[in-house]
């Protein structure tokens, strides 16, 4: 017997795919309900509002990113430097996918510029959490100034993501990786 996904899981999967592909504001609740195959009552039992769904979507996406960070650590348990390089390589692979549409957290902040909006707040919180994890890897690697390196990598990665999303032909992965490696070598 197959394990059937719960209504909440189906809603979240559909919303995640649609929000990422088309934008959070562009996708309405009715479309998420229709494409997930749940009743409207089931939707509202699981999510009080679209804002609740947006926050859950960001948590869902954050989970994927944290899993990738953990995988990089598991592949290179004794080398924080190799963990960072593996994270960057993984990021470039995702950026080269045809369905790459940028960072879901940055996209959400752009769509919801009001700093009091729950989606804006969750997106900012998620990015802080993720980059905090990267900083911990840097600290384990013995960097003299982990705050500087994580800030530099964050700006470099964020810029590369936006360049790739806006104009994929303008993104040169070798230039990006060379700059990131230079920073890592300098600090670690």
Tab-separated table of C-alpha atoms in Angstrom, residues 8-114:
chain	number	residue	atom	x	y	z
A	8	UNK	CA	-1.144	19.631	4.225
A	9	UNK	CA	1.832	18.040	2.480
A	10	UNK	CA	0.116	18.179	-0.924
A	11	UNK	CA	-0.839	21.827	-0.407
A	12	UNK	CA	2.682	22.733	0.666
A	13	UNK	CA	4.315	20.883	-2.251
A	14	UNK	CA	2.034	22.533	-4.817
A	15	UNK	CA	2.366	25.967	-3.222
A	16	UNK	CA	6.139	25.629	-3.054
A	17	UNK	CA	6.391	24.709	-6.727
A	18	UNK	CA	3.996	27.441	-7.861
A	19	UNK	CA	5.331	30.180	-5.586
A	20	UNK	CA	8.880	29.493	-6.698
A	21	UNK	CA	8.056	29.252	-10.423
A	22	UNK	CA	5.542	32.083	-10.701
A	23	UNK	CA	5.919	34.257	-7.626
A	24	UNK	CA	4.048	34.298	-4.346
A	25	UNK	CA	1.748	37.199	-5.217
A	26	UNK	CA	0.912	35.755	-8.642
A	27	UNK	CA	-0.506	32.516	-7.242
A	28	UNK	CA	-3.846	32.567	-5.458
A	29	UNK	CA	-5.148	30.208	-2.816
A	30	UNK	CA	-7.851	28.889	-5.148
A	31	UNK	CA	-5.207	27.724	-7.606
A	32	UNK	CA	-3.212	26.016	-4.851
A	33	UNK	CA	-6.392	24.283	-3.656
A	34	UNK	CA	-7.297	23.168	-7.175
A	35	UNK	CA	-3.849	21.873	-8.106
A	36	UNK	CA	-3.307	20.109	-4.781
A	37	UNK	CA	-6.658	18.350	-5.086
A	38	UNK	CA	-7.888	19.237	-1.614
A	39	UNK	CA	-11.146	20.733	-0.474
A	40	UNK	CA	-11.228	24.381	0.524
A	41	UNK	CA	-12.108	23.306	4.069
A	42	UNK	CA	-8.984	21.115	4.171
A	43	UNK	CA	-6.873	24.063	3.101
A	44	UNK	CA	-8.231	26.278	5.858
A	45	UNK	CA	-7.858	23.514	8.465
A	46	UNK	CA	-4.147	23.529	7.710
A	47	UNK	CA	-3.510	27.206	6.886
A	48	UNK	CA	-5.499	30.064	8.379
A	49	UNK	CA	-4.535	32.405	5.532
A	50	UNK	CA	-2.271	32.839	2.541
A	51	UNK	CA	0.230	34.530	4.853
A	52	UNK	CA	0.384	31.333	6.930
A	53	UNK	CA	0.970	29.365	3.737
A	54	UNK	CA	3.738	31.760	2.684
A	55	UNK	CA	5.535	31.293	6.011
A	56	UNK	CA	5.177	27.500	5.723
A	57	UNK	CA	6.494	27.634	2.147
A	58	UNK	CA	9.592	29.504	3.343
A	59	UNK	CA	10.100	27.014	6.193
A	60	UNK	CA	9.768	24.197	3.653
A	61	UNK	CA	12.398	25.779	1.387
A	62	UNK	CA	14.653	26.470	4.367
A	63	UNK	CA	14.508	22.772	5.206
A	64	UNK	CA	15.867	21.864	1.766
A	65	UNK	CA	18.735	24.308	2.138
A	66	UNK	CA	19.617	23.045	5.608
A	67	UNK	CA	19.620	19.483	4.239
A	68	UNK	CA	22.129	20.502	1.557
A	69	UNK	CA	24.368	22.099	4.192
A	70	UNK	CA	24.194	18.909	6.272
A	71	UNK	CA	25.026	16.788	3.214
A	72	UNK	CA	28.113	18.920	2.523
A	73	UNK	CA	29.194	18.408	6.135
A	74	UNK	CA	28.619	14.648	5.949
A	75	UNK	CA	30.630	14.373	2.722
A	76	UNK	CA	33.535	16.348	4.244
A	77	UNK	CA	33.308	15.839	8.021
A	78	UNK	CA	36.926	16.757	8.727
A	79	UNK	CA	37.276	19.754	6.423
A	80	UNK	CA	35.193	22.892	6.921
A	81	UNK	CA	36.940	24.400	3.892
A	82	UNK	CA	35.811	21.485	1.704
A	83	UNK	CA	32.310	21.819	3.171
A	84	UNK	CA	32.173	25.441	1.992
A	85	UNK	CA	33.470	24.531	-1.449
A	86	UNK	CA	30.928	21.697	-1.713
A	87	UNK	CA	28.127	24.130	-0.759
A	88	UNK	CA	29.258	26.518	-3.488
A	89	UNK	CA	29.491	23.742	-6.080
A	90	UNK	CA	25.989	22.594	-5.135
A	91	UNK	CA	24.708	26.164	-5.451
A	92	UNK	CA	26.201	26.486	-8.944
A	93	UNK	CA	24.601	23.185	-9.994
A	94	UNK	CA	21.185	24.476	-8.889
A	95	UNK	CA	21.799	27.803	-10.633
A	96	UNK	CA	22.480	25.956	-13.892
A	97	UNK	CA	19.144	24.135	-13.782
A	98	UNK	CA	16.647	25.332	-16.407
A	99	UNK	CA	13.987	25.985	-13.756
A	100	UNK	CA	16.275	28.147	-11.574
A	101	UNK	CA	14.400	31.256	-10.496
A	102	UNK	CA	16.672	32.780	-7.885
A	103	UNK	CA	16.523	32.568	-4.128
A	104	UNK	CA	13.030	31.985	-2.724
A	105	UNK	CA	13.877	34.115	0.308
A	106	UNK	CA	15.204	37.096	-1.650
A	107	UNK	CA	12.286	36.787	-4.077
A	108	UNK	CA	9.796	36.892	-1.212
A	109	UNK	CA	11.430	39.957	0.335
A	110	UNK	CA	11.214	41.718	-3.041
A	111	UNK	CA	7.553	40.728	-3.437
A	112	UNK	CA	6.721	41.857	0.100
A	113	UNK	CA	8.786	44.975	0.843
A	114	UNK	CA	6.782	45.765	3.998
